[in-house]
Short mmCIF file of C-alpha atoms and ligand atoms in Angstrom, two decimals:
data_model
loop_
_atom_site.label_atom_id
_atom_site.label_comp_id
_atom_site.label_asym_id
_atom_site.label_seq_id
_atom_site.Cartn_x
_atom_site.Cartn_y
_atom_site.Cartn_z
CA MET X 1216 64.64 -1.40 47.99
CA ALA X 1217 61.48 1.65 47.36
CA GLY X 1218 59.63 -1.51 46.05
CA ALA X 1219 61.39 -4.05 49.24
CA THR X 1220 60.71 -1.93 51.90
CA GLN X 1221 57.00 -0.97 50.65
CA LYS X 1222 56.43 -5.00 50.29
CA ARG X 1223 57.87 -5.68 53.52
CA ARG X 1224 54.67 -3.60 55.48
CA ALA X 1225 51.83 -3.03 52.89
CA PHE X 1226 49.09 -5.91 53.11
CA TYR X 1227 47.22 -8.00 50.55
CA VAL X 1228 44.38 -9.49 52.21
CA THR X 1229 41.44 -11.87 49.89
CA THR X 1230 37.88 -13.86 50.66
CA PRO X 1231 37.57 -15.99 48.50
CA ILE X 1232 35.14 -15.22 45.73
CA TYR X 1233 31.57 -16.38 45.94
CA TYR X 1234 29.85 -18.13 43.45
CA VAL X 1235 26.61 -16.64 42.49
CA ASN X 1236 24.79 -19.01 41.77
CA ASP X 1237 23.25 -18.26 45.86
CA VAL X 1238 22.99 -14.92 46.97
CA PRO X 1239 24.90 -13.72 49.78
CA HIS X 1240 24.46 -15.54 53.46
CA ILE X 1241 26.27 -15.78 56.70
CA GLY X 1242 28.79 -17.83 55.47
CA HIS X 1243 30.36 -14.91 52.74
CA ALA X 1244 29.34 -12.20 56.07
CA TYR X 1245 31.49 -14.04 58.05
CA THR X 1246 34.79 -14.26 55.63
CA THR X 1247 34.34 -11.49 55.01
CA LEU X 1248 33.78 -9.42 57.87
CA ALA X 1249 37.26 -11.73 58.85
CA CYS X 1250 39.12 -10.15 56.26
CA ASP X 1251 37.98 -6.55 57.06
CA VAL X 1252 38.40 -6.64 60.37
CA LEU X 1253 41.86 -6.95 59.70
CA ALA X 1254 41.99 -4.63 56.67
CA ARG X 1255 40.43 -2.01 58.84
CA PHE X 1256 43.22 -3.03 61.86
CA HIS X 1257 46.81 -2.81 59.57
CA ARG X 1258 44.84 0.56 58.06
CA LEU X 1259 44.68 1.88 61.29
CA ASP X 1260 48.01 0.66 61.98
CA GLY X 1261 50.32 2.43 59.29
CA ARG X 1262 50.12 0.06 56.59
CA PRO X 1263 49.47 0.67 53.17
CA VAL X 1264 46.55 -2.41 52.81
CA ARG X 1265 44.58 -3.82 50.01
CA PHE X 1266 41.30 -6.09 50.15
CA LEU X 1267 40.19 -8.29 47.82
CA THR X 1268 37.09 -9.26 46.90
CA GLY X 1269 34.57 -10.37 44.31
CA THR X 1270 32.67 -13.00 42.29
CA ASP X 1271 33.04 -16.42 41.16
CA GLU X 1272 31.22 -16.41 37.57
CA HIS X 1273 32.05 -19.10 35.00
CA GLY X 1274 31.60 -23.17 35.52
CA GLN X 1275 28.96 -25.79 35.08
CA LYS X 1276 27.14 -23.99 38.28
CA VAL X 1277 26.44 -21.50 37.58
CA ALA X 1278 26.16 -22.31 34.33
CA LYS X 1279 22.96 -24.89 35.61
CA SER X 1280 21.53 -22.19 37.88
CA ALA X 1281 21.01 -19.98 34.40
CA GLU X 1282 19.69 -22.07 32.90
CA LYS X 1283 16.74 -22.97 35.62
CA LEU X 1284 15.74 -18.85 35.52
CA GLY X 1285 15.77 -18.86 31.49
CA ILE X 1286 18.46 -16.28 31.24
CA ALA X 1287 22.11 -15.19 29.68
CA PRO X 1288 24.39 -16.81 32.67
CA GLN X 1289 26.51 -13.08 31.51
CA GLU X 1290 23.01 -11.77 32.79
CA PHE X 1291 22.12 -13.89 35.32
CA CYS X 1292 26.67 -13.24 36.99
CA ASP X 1293 25.64 -9.39 36.40
CA ARG X 1294 22.74 -9.87 38.92
CA VAL X 1295 23.70 -12.09 41.76
CA SER X 1296 27.35 -10.56 41.71
CA GLN X 1297 25.53 -7.29 42.31
CA SER X 1298 24.02 -8.65 46.10
CA PHE X 1299 27.56 -9.33 46.83
CA ARG X 1300 28.50 -5.06 46.15
CA ASP X 1301 25.40 -4.16 48.20
CA LEU X 1302 25.99 -6.60 50.89
CA ALA X 1303 29.65 -5.76 51.12
CA ALA X 1304 28.44 -1.58 51.69
CA ALA X 1305 25.65 -2.54 54.32
CA TRP X 1306 28.27 -4.19 55.77
CA ASP X 1307 30.75 -1.30 56.20
CA PHE X 1308 32.89 -3.49 54.17
CA SER X 1309 36.42 -1.83 53.48
CA ILE X 1310 36.73 -3.05 50.30
CA ASP X 1311 39.54 -1.85 47.76
CA ASP X 1312 38.58 -3.95 44.49
CA PHE X 1313 35.79 -5.72 43.67
CA ILE X 1314 36.84 -8.71 41.02
CA ARG X 1315 34.06 -10.32 38.82
CA THR X 1316 35.76 -14.15 36.85
CA THR X 1317 34.15 -12.62 33.41
CA GLU X 1318 36.13 -9.16 33.19
CA PRO X 1319 38.40 -8.83 30.56
CA ARG X 1320 41.70 -8.01 32.95
CA HIS X 1321 40.35 -11.69 34.30
CA ILE X 1322 40.82 -14.01 31.47
CA LYS X 1323 43.93 -12.26 30.32
CA ALA X 1324 45.29 -13.61 33.51
CA SER X 1325 43.88 -16.77 34.05
CA GLN X 1326 45.66 -17.31 30.32
CA ALA X 1327 48.52 -15.95 31.31
CA LEU X 1328 49.22 -18.13 34.07
CA TRP X 1329 47.81 -20.99 31.55
CA GLN X 1330 50.40 -20.21 29.51
CA ARG X 1331 53.10 -20.06 31.90
CA LEU X 1332 52.10 -23.42 33.78
CA VAL X 1333 51.95 -25.41 29.04
CA ALA X 1334 56.06 -23.25 28.99
CA SER X 1335 57.52 -25.53 32.33
CA GLY X 1336 55.40 -28.35 30.56
CA ASP X 1337 52.84 -29.17 33.52
CA ILE X 1338 50.09 -29.59 31.67
CA TYR X 1339 49.11 -32.38 29.07
CA LEU X 1340 46.23 -33.55 26.75
CA ASP X 1341 45.11 -37.05 27.82
CA ALA X 1342 41.64 -37.74 29.09
CA TYR X 1343 39.21 -37.45 31.94
CA ARG X 1344 37.17 -40.61 33.24
CA GLY X 1345 35.70 -39.86 36.44
CA TRP X 1346 33.66 -38.58 39.12
CA TYR X 1347 32.59 -35.10 38.87
CA SER X 1348 30.22 -32.81 42.15
CA VAL X 1349 28.74 -29.66 40.11
CA ARG X 1350 27.80 -28.30 43.40
CA ASP X 1351 32.24 -28.83 44.44
CA GLU X 1352 33.06 -27.99 41.44
CA ALA X 1353 35.41 -31.21 41.94
CA TYR X 1354 36.70 -34.18 40.73
CA TRP X 1355 35.92 -36.87 43.69
CA ALA X 1356 38.24 -40.46 43.87
CA GLU X 1357 35.97 -43.43 43.36
CA ASP X 1358 37.19 -44.25 46.90
CA GLU X 1359 36.47 -40.84 48.92
CA LEU X 1360 32.71 -41.77 47.50
CA SER X 1361 30.11 -43.27 49.42
CA ASP X 1362 26.00 -44.74 48.38
CA ASP X 1363 23.21 -42.12 48.14
CA GLY X 1364 21.32 -45.42 49.09
CA GLN X 1365 19.12 -44.44 46.42
CA GLY X 1366 21.55 -46.34 43.86
CA GLY X 1367 23.92 -43.08 43.48
CA LYS X 1368 26.85 -41.57 44.45
CA LEU X 1369 28.23 -38.24 47.49
CA ALA X 1370 30.67 -37.05 48.20
CA PRO X 1371 32.56 -36.48 50.97
CA THR X 1372 31.28 -32.78 50.96
CA GLY X 1373 27.93 -34.33 50.61
CA ALA X 1374 27.62 -33.29 47.08
CA PRO X 1375 25.92 -35.75 44.34
CA VAL X 1376 28.24 -36.66 41.59
CA GLU X 1377 28.01 -38.07 37.79
CA TRP X 1378 30.02 -39.68 36.07
CA VAL X 1379 31.97 -37.59 33.97
CA GLU X 1380 34.27 -38.61 30.46
CA GLU X 1381 35.60 -36.03 28.46
CA PRO X 1382 39.00 -34.52 26.28
CA SER X 1383 40.54 -33.11 29.27
CA TYR X 1384 44.11 -31.39 30.14
CA PHE X 1385 46.18 -31.76 32.84
CA PHE X 1386 47.77 -30.41 35.96
CA ARG X 1387 51.07 -32.51 36.53
CA LEU X 1388 50.16 -32.06 40.66
CA SER X 1389 51.86 -35.63 40.86
CA ALA X 1390 54.82 -34.39 40.74
CA TRP X 1391 54.95 -31.15 43.31
CA GLY X 1392 53.85 -33.43 46.38
CA GLU X 1393 58.28 -33.24 47.22
CA ARG X 1394 58.17 -29.70 46.79
CA LEU X 1395 54.89 -28.39 48.24
CA LEU X 1396 55.84 -31.11 51.56
CA ALA X 1397 59.26 -28.77 51.41
CA PHE X 1398 57.51 -25.70 51.16
CA TYR X 1399 55.59 -26.13 53.69
CA GLU X 1400 58.17 -26.75 56.14
CA ASP X 1401 60.52 -23.94 55.61
CA ASN X 1402 57.13 -22.43 55.34
CA PRO X 1403 55.43 -23.61 58.89
CA ASP X 1404 53.01 -20.52 59.53
CA PHE X 1405 51.77 -20.92 55.96
CA ILE X 1406 48.31 -22.62 56.39
CA LEU X 1407 46.91 -21.61 59.82
CA PRO X 1408 46.00 -23.14 62.22
CA THR X 1409 47.66 -25.75 63.13
CA SER X 1410 45.52 -28.36 63.36
CA ARG X 1411 44.68 -27.51 59.40
CA ARG X 1412 48.20 -27.42 58.69
CA ASN X 1413 48.38 -31.73 59.87
CA GLU X 1414 45.36 -31.62 57.90
CA VAL X 1415 46.44 -30.80 54.89
CA LEU X 1416 50.08 -32.04 55.96
CA SER X 1417 48.77 -35.89 55.38
CA PHE X 1418 46.96 -35.54 52.12
CA VAL X 1419 49.55 -34.46 50.65
CA ARG X 1420 52.07 -37.17 52.24
CA GLY X 1421 49.47 -39.45 51.14
CA GLY X 1422 50.08 -38.89 47.04
CA LEU X 1423 48.73 -36.72 44.40
CA ARG X 1424 46.86 -37.69 41.39
CA ASP X 1425 47.49 -35.04 38.70
CA VAL X 1426 44.66 -32.43 38.06
CA SER X 1427 42.15 -32.47 35.63
CA ILE X 1428 41.87 -28.69 34.83
CA SER X 1429 39.46 -28.10 31.53
CA ARG X 1430 36.38 -28.96 30.27
CA THR X 1431 34.59 -30.10 27.61
CA THR X 1432 31.28 -30.05 27.68
CA PHE X 1433 29.21 -26.57 28.56
CA SER X 1434 31.55 -23.55 27.66
CA TRP X 1435 30.70 -21.26 30.00
CA GLY X 1436 34.23 -20.85 31.15
CA ILE X 1437 37.43 -18.85 30.48
CA PRO X 1438 38.45 -20.86 26.91
CA VAL X 1439 42.11 -22.50 26.98
CA PRO X 1440 44.65 -20.16 25.11
CA GLY X 1441 45.34 -22.78 21.67
CA ASP X 1442 42.44 -24.39 21.80
CA GLU X 1443 38.95 -23.22 21.86
CA ALA X 1444 37.11 -26.62 22.04
CA HIS X 1445 38.42 -26.83 26.34
CA VAL X 1446 37.43 -23.79 28.91
CA MET X 1447 39.04 -23.69 31.62
CA TRP X 1448 38.61 -25.51 34.91
CA VAL X 1449 36.45 -22.76 37.42
CA TRP X 1450 38.78 -23.44 40.11
CA ILE X 1451 41.98 -22.47 38.40
CA ASP X 1452 40.17 -19.69 36.57
CA ALA X 1453 38.67 -19.13 40.79
CA LEU X 1454 42.43 -19.12 41.92
CA THR X 1455 43.81 -16.62 39.65
CA ASN X 1456 42.14 -13.74 40.27
CA TYR X 1457 44.25 -13.12 43.50
CA ILE X 1458 47.27 -12.40 41.12
CA THR X 1459 44.80 -11.14 38.74
CA ALA X 1460 43.84 -8.00 41.55
CA ALA X 1461 47.82 -7.73 41.84
CA GLY X 1462 48.69 -6.63 38.32
CA PHE X 1463 49.41 -10.47 37.03
CA PRO X 1464 50.52 -10.80 34.24
CA ASP X 1465 52.26 -7.14 34.17
CA THR X 1466 55.43 -8.87 37.04
CA GLU X 1467 57.10 -5.80 36.62
CA SER X 1468 54.09 -3.58 37.77
CA GLU X 1469 54.22 -1.80 41.21
CA ALA X 1470 51.07 -3.65 41.75
CA TRP X 1471 52.58 -6.58 41.46
CA ARG X 1472 55.86 -5.24 43.43
CA THR X 1473 53.61 -4.02 46.21
CA TRP X 1474 51.07 -6.34 46.57
CA TRP X 1475 52.11 -9.47 45.51
CA PRO X 1476 52.87 -12.05 47.38
CA ALA X 1477 49.52 -11.67 48.91
CA ASP X 1478 49.66 -11.69 52.64
CA VAL X 1479 46.57 -13.73 53.64
CA HIS X 1480 44.19 -15.56 51.47
CA MET X 1481 41.43 -16.28 53.99
CA VAL X 1482 38.88 -19.10 53.48
CA GLY X 1483 36.39 -21.96 54.72
CA LYS X 1484 37.96 -25.39 55.62
CA ASP X 1485 35.89 -26.65 52.80
CA ILE X 1486 38.10 -25.09 50.54
CA LEU X 1487 41.17 -25.27 51.62
CA ARG X 1488 42.74 -27.75 49.47
CA PHE X 1489 42.27 -25.61 46.23
CA HIS X 1490 44.12 -22.95 48.68
CA ALA X 1491 46.37 -24.70 49.96
CA VAL X 1492 47.58 -27.33 47.68
CA TYR X 1493 46.49 -26.14 44.25
CA TRP X 1494 47.48 -23.03 44.23
CA PRO X 1495 50.59 -22.71 45.49
CA ALA X 1496 51.49 -25.86 43.15
CA PHE X 1497 50.47 -23.82 39.93
CA LEU X 1498 52.43 -20.38 41.40
CA LEU X 1499 55.20 -22.65 42.13
CA ALA X 1500 54.77 -24.61 38.28
CA ALA X 1501 54.08 -21.45 37.04
CA GLY X 1502 57.58 -19.62 38.60
CA LEU X 1503 55.59 -16.93 40.95
CA PRO X 1504 55.61 -16.70 44.58
CA ALA X 1505 53.18 -18.57 46.81
CA PRO X 1506 51.01 -15.97 48.89
CA SER X 1507 52.24 -16.47 52.97
CA ARG X 1508 49.85 -17.21 54.74
CA VAL X 1509 45.97 -19.22 54.03
CA PHE X 1510 43.69 -19.07 56.83
CA ALA X 1511 40.89 -21.04 57.29
CA HIS X 1512 38.27 -20.31 59.49
CA GLY X 1513 35.81 -22.83 60.42
CA TRP X 1514 31.63 -23.48 59.50
CA TRP X 1515 27.92 -21.47 61.73
CA THR X 1516 25.51 -23.61 62.03
CA ASN X 1517 22.12 -21.61 63.38
CA GLU X 1518 20.71 -23.16 66.37
CA GLY X 1519 22.79 -26.05 66.62
CA GLN X 1520 21.87 -26.90 62.83
CA LYS X 1521 23.61 -27.29 59.66
CA ILE X 1522 22.81 -24.28 57.28
CA SER X 1523 21.58 -26.18 54.31
CA LYS X 1524 18.77 -25.15 51.84
CA SER X 1525 16.90 -28.39 52.58
CA LEU X 1526 16.49 -27.02 55.81
CA GLY X 1527 15.97 -23.41 54.65
CA ASN X 1528 17.43 -22.37 57.88
CA ALA X 1529 19.68 -19.51 56.05
CA ILE X 1530 21.12 -17.37 57.98
CA VAL X 1531 20.00 -13.39 56.45
CA PRO X 1532 23.06 -10.84 56.83
CA GLY X 1533 20.41 -8.12 55.67
CA ASP X 1534 18.11 -9.41 58.89
CA LEU X 1535 20.61 -10.10 61.71
CA VAL X 1536 21.39 -6.08 61.13
CA GLN X 1537 18.48 -5.43 61.16
CA ARG X 1538 17.67 -7.42 64.68
CA TYR X 1539 20.39 -6.55 66.39
CA GLY X 1540 22.54 -3.84 64.55
CA LEU X 1541 25.20 -4.19 62.40
CA ASP X 1542 28.11 -3.01 64.92
CA GLN X 1543 26.84 -5.90 67.30
CA THR X 1544 26.83 -7.80 64.15
CA ARG X 1545 29.78 -7.89 63.18
CA TYR X 1546 31.05 -8.76 67.25
CA PHE X 1547 28.94 -10.88 67.67
CA LEU X 1548 30.38 -12.77 64.93
CA MET X 1549 34.39 -11.98 65.71
CA ARG X 1550 33.51 -13.06 69.21
CA GLU X 1551 31.54 -15.49 69.66
CA VAL X 1552 34.49 -19.08 69.05
CA PRO X 1553 38.02 -18.56 68.30
CA PHE X 1554 38.67 -17.35 64.49
CA GLY X 1555 39.17 -20.99 63.36
CA GLN X 1556 36.76 -23.20 64.82
CA ASP X 1557 33.24 -24.24 64.35
CA ALA X 1558 30.66 -21.65 66.24
CA ASP X 1559 27.09 -21.84 66.57
CA PHE X 1560 24.48 -18.69 66.22
CA SER X 1561 21.81 -18.86 68.10
CA HIS X 1562 19.83 -15.70 69.36
CA LYS X 1563 20.44 -16.47 72.77
CA ALA X 1564 23.84 -15.91 72.88
CA MET X 1565 23.87 -12.64 70.58
CA LEU X 1566 22.09 -11.55 72.51
CA GLN X 1567 24.23 -12.28 75.87
CA ARG X 1568 26.90 -10.47 74.29
CA VAL X 1569 25.22 -7.39 73.38
CA ASN X 1570 23.22 -7.09 76.42
CA GLY X 1571 26.50 -8.17 78.40
CA ASP X 1572 29.87 -7.48 76.92
CA LEU X 1573 28.04 -4.45 74.37
CA ALA X 1574 25.47 -3.09 76.90
CA ASN X 1575 27.19 -3.39 80.41
CA ASP X 1576 31.17 -3.46 79.78
CA PHE X 1577 31.29 -1.52 77.15
CA GLY X 1578 28.47 0.69 77.25
CA ASN X 1579 27.78 1.43 80.44
CA LEU X 1580 31.28 2.55 80.72
CA ALA X 1581 31.21 4.95 78.70
CA GLN X 1582 27.64 6.07 79.44
CA ARG X 1583 28.77 6.73 83.36
CA THR X 1584 32.29 8.52 82.33
CA LEU X 1585 30.82 10.73 80.01
CA SER X 1586 27.61 11.61 81.93
CA GLN X 1587 29.71 12.81 84.65
CA ILE X 1588 31.86 14.55 82.59
CA ALA X 1589 28.60 16.52 81.16
CA LYS X 1590 27.07 16.76 84.95
CA ASN X 1591 30.00 17.97 86.90
CA CYS X 1592 32.74 19.20 84.40
CA ASP X 1593 30.88 21.90 82.47
CA GLY X 1594 30.55 18.90 79.83
CA LEU X 1595 34.32 19.66 79.21
CA VAL X 1596 37.03 17.32 79.53
CA PRO X 1597 38.74 17.27 82.96
CA ARG X 1598 41.96 18.50 84.50
CA PRO X 1599 43.90 15.81 85.70
CA GLY X 1600 45.65 16.47 88.82
CA GLU X 1601 48.82 14.82 89.61
CA LEU X 1602 48.35 11.19 89.03
CA ALA X 1603 48.09 8.67 92.08
CA ARG X 1604 49.48 5.51 91.58
CA GLN X 1605 46.22 3.54 89.90
CA ASP X 1606 45.83 6.17 88.10
CA GLU X 1607 49.05 5.57 86.70
CA ASP X 1608 48.63 1.51 86.50
CA LEU X 1609 45.80 1.53 84.35
CA LEU X 1610 47.16 4.43 82.22
CA ALA X 1611 49.88 2.10 81.17
CA ARG X 1612 47.87 -1.15 81.14
CA ILE X 1613 46.03 0.58 78.40
CA ASP X 1614 49.10 1.55 76.61
CA GLY X 1615 50.70 -1.82 76.84
CA LEU X 1616 46.99 -3.39 74.92
CA LEU X 1617 48.31 -2.36 71.21
CA ASP X 1618 51.64 -4.44 71.43
CA THR X 1619 49.33 -7.94 72.25
CA VAL X 1620 47.10 -7.09 69.65
CA ARG X 1621 49.13 -6.32 67.82
CA GLU X 1622 50.79 -10.23 67.86
CA GLN X 1623 46.98 -11.51 68.07
CA MET X 1624 46.52 -9.69 64.84
CA GLU X 1625 49.23 -11.02 63.33
CA ALA X 1626 48.21 -14.37 63.34
CA GLN X 1627 44.46 -13.66 62.32
CA GLU X 1628 43.76 -14.35 65.87
CA ILE X 1629 40.42 -11.69 66.16
CA TYR X 1630 39.09 -13.67 68.51
CA GLN X 1631 41.45 -13.71 71.49
CA SER X 1632 41.99 -9.80 71.10
CA LEU X 1633 38.86 -9.38 71.52
CA VAL X 1634 39.48 -10.97 75.16
CA THR X 1635 42.21 -9.03 75.42
CA LEU X 1636 40.27 -5.56 74.48
CA TRP X 1637 37.63 -6.84 76.72
CA GLU X 1638 40.03 -7.61 79.90
CA GLY X 1639 41.07 -3.43 79.60
CA ILE X 1640 37.55 -2.89 79.72
CA GLY X 1641 37.47 -4.73 82.90
CA LEU X 1642 40.26 -3.21 83.96
CA ALA X 1643 38.29 0.51 83.93
CA ASN X 1644 35.61 -0.64 84.30
CA SER X 1645 36.95 -2.04 88.39
CA TYR X 1646 39.58 1.81 88.34
CA ILE X 1647 35.59 3.45 87.99
CA ALA X 1648 33.76 1.07 90.61
CA SER X 1649 36.91 1.72 93.26
CA GLU X 1650 37.81 5.13 92.21
CA ALA X 1651 34.31 6.37 92.69
CA PRO X 1652 34.56 9.82 90.93
CA TRP X 1653 30.05 9.32 92.61
CA SER X 1654 31.65 10.29 95.89
CA LEU X 1655 34.16 12.27 94.79
CA ARG X 1656 31.93 15.28 93.83
CA LYS X 1657 30.73 15.98 97.53
CA THR X 1658 33.84 15.61 98.89
CA ASP X 1659 37.05 16.22 96.50
CA LEU X 1660 36.01 17.69 92.81
CA ALA X 1661 40.14 17.97 91.50
CA ARG X 1662 40.72 14.18 92.57
CA MET X 1663 36.84 13.15 90.58
CA ALA X 1664 38.85 15.21 87.31
CA THR X 1665 41.51 13.40 87.73
CA VAL X 1666 39.43 9.83 88.08
CA LEU X 1667 37.20 11.02 84.97
CA TRP X 1668 40.21 11.95 82.81
CA VAL X 1669 42.24 8.78 83.66
CA THR X 1670 39.24 6.80 82.64
CA ALA X 1671 37.88 9.11 79.54
CA GLU X 1672 41.75 8.27 78.63
CA ALA X 1673 41.11 4.85 78.81
CA ILE X 1674 37.58 5.03 76.76
CA ARG X 1675 39.44 6.19 74.00
CA GLN X 1676 42.17 4.36 73.30
CA LEU X 1677 39.97 0.51 73.61
CA ALA X 1678 37.70 2.84 71.12
CA ILE X 1679 40.37 3.21 68.66
CA LEU X 1680 41.53 -0.24 69.09
CA VAL X 1681 38.44 -2.60 69.12
CA GLN X 1682 37.21 0.17 65.53
CA PRO X 1683 38.57 -2.52 63.41
CA VAL X 1684 35.39 -4.76 64.78
CA MET X 1685 33.09 -2.50 65.69
CA PRO X 1686 34.17 0.85 62.84
CA GLY X 1687 29.73 2.86 63.52
CA ALA X 1688 30.18 1.97 67.67
CA CYS X 1689 33.18 3.26 68.29
CA GLY X 1690 33.13 6.24 65.65
CA ARG X 1691 30.46 7.75 67.30
CA MET X 1692 32.07 6.90 70.60
CA LEU X 1693 35.20 9.31 69.22
CA ASP X 1694 33.22 11.53 68.54
CA GLN X 1695 31.13 11.74 71.56
CA LEU X 1696 35.03 11.68 73.28
CA GLY X 1697 35.93 15.02 71.18
CA VAL X 1698 38.46 12.71 68.98
CA PRO X 1699 38.87 14.35 65.99
CA PRO X 1700 38.54 12.22 63.02
CA GLU X 1701 42.45 12.63 61.98
CA ALA X 1702 43.15 11.29 65.28
CA ARG X 1703 41.81 7.60 65.90
CA SER X 1704 44.50 5.73 64.30
CA PHE X 1705 46.90 3.96 66.00
CA ALA X 1706 49.36 6.20 65.58
CA HIS X 1707 47.09 8.57 68.65
CA LEU X 1708 47.81 5.31 71.29
CA GLY X 1709 49.19 5.80 74.31
CA PRO X 1710 51.04 8.99 75.25
CA ALA X 1711 51.02 10.68 71.97
CA GLY X 1712 47.29 11.20 71.65
CA ARG X 1713 45.94 11.70 76.00
CA LEU X 1714 42.37 13.60 75.45
CA VAL X 1715 43.02 16.90 76.04
CA PRO X 1716 41.56 19.29 78.87
CA GLY X 1717 39.67 21.54 77.88
CA THR X 1718 37.62 20.42 75.15
CA PRO X 1719 34.10 20.78 74.82
CA LEU X 1720 32.68 17.34 74.10
CA PRO X 1721 28.37 16.59 72.74
CA GLU X 1722 25.74 15.83 74.85
CA PRO X 1723 26.36 11.81 76.18
CA GLN X 1724 24.43 9.85 73.77
CA GLY X 1725 24.50 5.74 74.30
CA ILE X 1726 25.80 3.79 72.57
CA PHE X 1727 25.09 0.29 73.37
CA PRO X 1728 21.34 0.01 74.10
CA ARG X 1729 19.36 -2.71 75.38
CA ILE X 1730 18.19 -5.40 73.52
CA VAL X 1731 14.87 -6.52 75.73
CA GLU X 1732 13.79 -9.41 73.33
CA ALA X 1733 12.33 -12.91 73.91
CA ALA X 1734 14.00 -15.31 71.92
N1 MSP K 2614 34.19 -20.16 44.90
C1 MSP K 2614 34.53 -20.90 45.75
C2 MSP K 2614 35.82 -19.27 46.13
C3 MSP K 2614 36.93 -20.04 44.98
S1 MSP K 2614 37.88 -18.70 45.91
C4 MSP K 2614 39.44 -18.82 44.54
C5 MSP K 2614 33.71 -20.53 46.70
N2 MSP K 2614 32.20 -20.46 46.84
S2 MSP K 2614 31.54 -19.87 47.70
O1 MSP K 2614 30.56 -19.14 47.37
O2 MSP K 2614 30.85 -21.47 48.18
O3 MSP K 2614 32.26 -19.56 49.54
C6 MSP K 2614 32.32 -19.16 49.94
C7 MSP K 2614 32.65 -19.11 50.66
O4 MSP K 2614 31.48 -18.78 51.80
C8 MSP K 2614 33.15 -20.24 51.51
O5 MSP K 2614 35.55 -19.56 52.13
C9 MSP K 2614 32.68 -21.11 52.04
O6 MSP K 2614 33.21 -21.65 53.93
C10 MSP K 2614 32.15 -19.78 53.04
N3 MSP K 2614 31.16 -20.69 53.31
C11 MSP K 2614 29.46 -21.41 52.87
N4 MSP K 2614 29.15 -21.48 54.05
C12 MSP K 2614 28.87 -21.42 55.43
C13 MSP K 2614 28.44 -21.46 56.74
N5 MSP K 2614 27.79 -22.11 56.97
N6 MSP K 2614 30.28 -20.50 57.81
C14 MSP K 2614 30.75 -20.28 57.54
N7 MSP K 2614 31.56 -20.13 56.32
C15 MSP K 2614 31.21 -20.43 55.44
O7 MSP K 2614 33.40 -21.31 47.77
#
C-alpha cells in the first residue's frame, strides 16, 4: 500500500544518455536543462524526485572515435563521460544519478532484459542484410534512402549508410504493431506534443519490421547472453539504462517499486521512434510496464543555420554561460519557444530576453521595491495596514499562480509556465506603477508601507515559482527578501508564508544586470 501511495507522488525523469563520441553542445545542455527544471519543480512541490542522466558508451560509433585517437575505448569513454558530468555541475543540474552503460549494474540489467525477451519468444537468430548508419546507430530500409550524388547512399537524417551482412538476433517487432496501437490508444498522453504522437501513429500503422538487435563485426558492446560472438545493438543496451537506474532486474526492490514506470523520458525529436516504438515494445514483451510519457522536444539552429560539425557552428554551453550568465542562459532556452518546437539561437534574441524580461521586468520590480524598503523603511520588511481592494486583488492573482503553473508543468509546458509567471510579474509592475509608493513617501507613510509590503510579498512568491528555471538568481532574490532557505518550497506559497513585517533585510543588490553589447 505504501508503495502505491509513494508511486503516485514520486517523479522519475530521464534525459537520453549521451553518446561519448562528441563533447557536450547546446543540444545536450538543452535536454538536460528541461529535465532539471521539471525535477526542481516537482521537488519544490513536495514530491520525491529522481533525475537521471548519463552516457551511452557502447557501439561502433564510439569504438571508431576511440580508434581514431588511438586509445582504448574504455579510456576514451572515461574521458568524454567526465565532460558530461562537468556540464551538469557547471549548469547546476540537480541530478540524482549519472549512469554509464559500461557499468556492471547496467551490463547485468541489459542481459537480464535480453533473457526475458528470449523467454517470451520475442528474439530469434537470423542474418541481417541491409543498410546501417554508424552515425545514427540505426538500420535503414532501402526505400528510406537517397543518393548522395557520389555513388553512395544517405539516410533520411543525412547520415551516410553502409551495407552490412552478418548473423544477427532479431526482435519480433512485427508482432507488436497492433498491441502498440492499442497501448497508444489507452494512453493518449504517452507521446507529447500531439503532433509528434501523430507521426508515431502513422509510422506504426504503416507496419513494423522485425529489428536486428545484435552485431558481430565488432566487439565494443554488451555480450549477448549465451552467444558471445554477438554484442547487443547499442540501442537496446542504451534504452535499458532507464530501468537499470530504477533497480532492474530486482523488480522486488524498493527502488523499482518507487520509480518505475518513469514519469517522463525527455528526448529530442530525432530519437523519438526509438523511445516511443521500440522501447515500449521491448518492455511490454518483457512483461514490464512502459513509461508514462515520452516528450519530444525540438532542435536548435544557430542564427538561422543548422548546427553541424562541417559548418563549425556548434554552440558551446560554457561560452553562453560566460557571455550571458547561467540563469540568463537557462531562462532564454526555456522561454524562447514553446517547448516541443524548433528554436533558433540568436544573439539579438538573447539580448532582448536578458534586458527585457529579466533586467526590466523582473529585475527592476525587485530592485525598486527593495531599494525603497532599504531607504524608507529602515531596511526592515514593512508593516502593512489594512489592505485595499487592489492589494487583495494582486495577492489573490499571485496566490493563484501555482495552480496554473502546476497544470502546465504536468504537461511539460515549461514555456507556457514562464508566460504565466511573467504575467504575474506584469501585474506586480502595474500595481507598483499605479500605487506609486515613491509619491506616498511624502503624503502617506502608512499606505506606502502597505504598498511596499504587498509588492515584496508578490516578489517573494514569484521568486519561489521561478526557482526551477533560475535557481541562482531566485535564491539571491529570496535572500534579499529575508526568506530563509527552509521557507522556499511551494508549501510556503500563498497566505502560508507571507513576509513577516519587521524582518531585517540585507543591502539590496541588482540581480539581472543589463547587457550592453553590440551584436
Ligand atoms: N545516445 C543516444 C540516446 C540514447 S537514449 C537511450 C543519442 N545521443 S546524442 O548524444 O546523440 O543526442 C542526445 C540528445 O541531444 C538528443 O535528444 C538530441 O535530440 C539532442 N540534440 C542534439 N543536437 C541538438 C540540437 N541542435 N538541438 C536540440 N537538441 C539536439 O541520441
